[in-house]
Amino acid sequence: MDEQGGVCSDNRQQQLPWSVRLKITKEVANAVTYLHSAFPRIIVHREIKQTNVFLDKNWTAKLSDFSFSISLPDQVSHGLKIK
């Protein structure tokens, strides 16, 4: 997906409808919520960007590339510095 919400495929670009963009955004937000709440230690991804979100043929989003992720004790709820 490019910065204007288009998807490049076979050297052609198509614009995604806003409903699909919203679906992708919700799925990424749900993935982050899961990482922050489903484990004994909070997992912080630290590099959410469009190249780390994979889309299948149904536009289902999958968050990838956890190489910069960290885990924090569940007592930590704030105080992270964003660059």
mmCIF file of C-alpha atoms in Angstrom:
data_model
loop_
_atom_site.group_PDB
_atom_site.id
_atom_site.type_symbol
_atom_site.label_atom_id
_atom_site.label_comp_id
_atom_site.label_asym_id
_atom_site.label_seq_id
_atom_site.Cartn_x
_atom_site.Cartn_y
_atom_site.Cartn_z
ATOM 1 C CA MET A 1 0.000 0.000 0.000
ATOM 2 C CA ASP A 2 1.358 3.426 -0.791
ATOM 3 C CA GLU A 3 0.926 6.620 1.228
ATOM 4 C CA GLN A 4 -2.229 7.574 -0.686
ATOM 5 C CA GLY A 5 -3.947 4.294 0.160
ATOM 6 C CA GLY A 6 -3.266 2.592 -3.158
ATOM 7 C CA VAL A 7 -1.998 -0.912 -3.760
ATOM 8 C CA CYS A 8 0.622 -1.655 -6.393
ATOM 9 C CA SER A 9 0.241 -4.930 -8.273
ATOM 10 C CA ASP A 10 1.767 -5.895 -11.612
ATOM 11 C CA ASN A 11 2.912 -2.300 -12.199
ATOM 12 C CA ARG A 12 -0.684 -1.069 -11.863
ATOM 13 C CA GLN A 13 -2.122 0.801 -8.944
ATOM 14 C CA GLN A 14 -5.643 0.673 -7.606
ATOM 15 C CA GLN A 15 -7.132 2.940 -4.964
ATOM 16 C CA LEU A 16 -8.574 1.159 -1.933
ATOM 17 C CA PRO A 17 -12.083 2.156 -0.855
ATOM 18 C CA TRP A 18 -12.302 3.845 2.531
ATOM 19 C CA SER A 19 -14.222 0.860 3.916
ATOM 20 C CA VAL A 20 -11.249 -1.422 3.149
ATOM 21 C CA ARG A 21 -8.780 1.084 4.601
ATOM 22 C CA LEU A 22 -10.854 1.228 7.792
ATOM 23 C CA LYS A 23 -10.985 -2.590 7.944
ATOM 24 C CA ILE A 24 -7.181 -2.782 7.663
ATOM 25 C CA THR A 25 -6.732 -0.089 10.317
ATOM 26 C CA LYS A 26 -9.082 -1.894 12.725
ATOM 27 C CA GLU A 27 -7.280 -5.196 12.215
ATOM 28 C CA VAL A 28 -3.889 -3.640 12.916
ATOM 29 C CA ALA A 29 -5.316 -1.936 16.021
ATOM 30 C CA ASN A 30 -6.770 -5.268 17.169
ATOM 31 C CA ALA A 31 -3.377 -6.933 16.660
ATOM 32 C CA VAL A 32 -1.692 -4.277 18.798
ATOM 33 C CA THR A 33 -4.361 -4.628 21.491
ATOM 34 C CA TYR A 34 -3.780 -8.384 21.491
ATOM 35 C CA LEU A 35 -0.016 -7.915 21.871
ATOM 36 C CA HIS A 36 -0.569 -5.528 24.773
ATOM 37 C CA SER A 37 -3.068 -7.681 26.661
ATOM 38 C CA ALA A 38 -2.924 -11.404 25.830
ATOM 39 C CA PHE A 39 0.374 -12.354 27.449
ATOM 40 C CA PRO A 40 1.868 -12.120 30.952
ATOM 41 C CA ARG A 41 4.292 -9.512 29.591
ATOM 42 C CA ILE A 42 3.208 -6.690 27.289
ATOM 43 C CA ILE A 43 4.677 -6.979 23.785
ATOM 44 C CA VAL A 44 5.489 -3.642 22.145
ATOM 45 C CA HIS A 45 5.982 -3.873 18.371
ATOM 46 C CA ARG A 46 7.947 -0.590 17.983
ATOM 47 C CA GLU A 47 7.892 -0.494 14.173
ATOM 48 C CA ILE A 48 4.343 -0.402 12.881
ATOM 49 C CA LYS A 49 4.457 0.863 9.312
ATOM 50 C CA GLN A 50 2.806 -0.092 6.042
ATOM 51 C CA THR A 51 5.635 -2.395 4.944
ATOM 52 C CA ASN A 52 5.113 -4.442 8.124
ATOM 53 C CA VAL A 53 1.434 -5.077 7.425
ATOM 54 C CA PHE A 54 0.719 -7.947 5.047
ATOM 55 C CA LEU A 55 -2.616 -8.192 3.240
ATOM 56 C CA ASP A 56 -4.183 -11.364 1.875
ATOM 57 C CA LYS A 57 -6.546 -11.606 -1.099
ATOM 58 C CA ASN A 58 -9.473 -10.607 1.161
ATOM 59 C CA TRP A 59 -7.583 -7.553 2.470
ATOM 60 C CA THR A 60 -7.123 -9.185 5.879
ATOM 61 C CA ALA A 61 -4.207 -7.500 7.650
ATOM 62 C CA LYS A 62 -1.407 -9.419 9.372
ATOM 63 C CA LEU A 63 1.185 -7.573 11.441
ATOM 64 C CA SER A 64 4.751 -8.730 10.757
ATOM 65 C CA ASP A 65 8.422 -8.035 11.545
ATOM 66 C CA PHE A 66 8.824 -8.241 15.276
ATOM 67 C CA SER A 67 12.601 -7.761 15.125
ATOM 68 C CA PHE A 68 12.444 -4.487 17.094
ATOM 69 C CA SER A 69 9.731 -5.617 19.509
ATOM 70 C CA ILE A 70 10.288 -5.670 23.251
ATOM 71 C CA SER A 71 8.374 -7.169 26.144
ATOM 72 C CA LEU A 72 7.566 -5.240 29.283
ATOM 73 C CA PRO A 73 6.184 -6.266 32.658
ATOM 74 C CA ASP A 74 2.407 -5.931 32.709
ATOM 75 C CA GLN A 75 2.656 -3.238 35.407
ATOM 76 C CA VAL A 76 4.123 -0.795 32.857
ATOM 77 C CA SER A 77 1.283 1.137 31.272
ATOM 78 C CA HIS A 78 2.907 4.398 30.233
ATOM 79 C CA GLY A 79 6.190 6.222 29.980
ATOM 80 C CA LEU A 80 7.331 4.930 26.606
ATOM 81 C CA LYS A 81 9.245 7.442 24.514
ATOM 82 C CA ILE A 82 8.174 7.736 20.879
ATOM 83 C CA LYS A 83 10.787 9.083 18.477
#
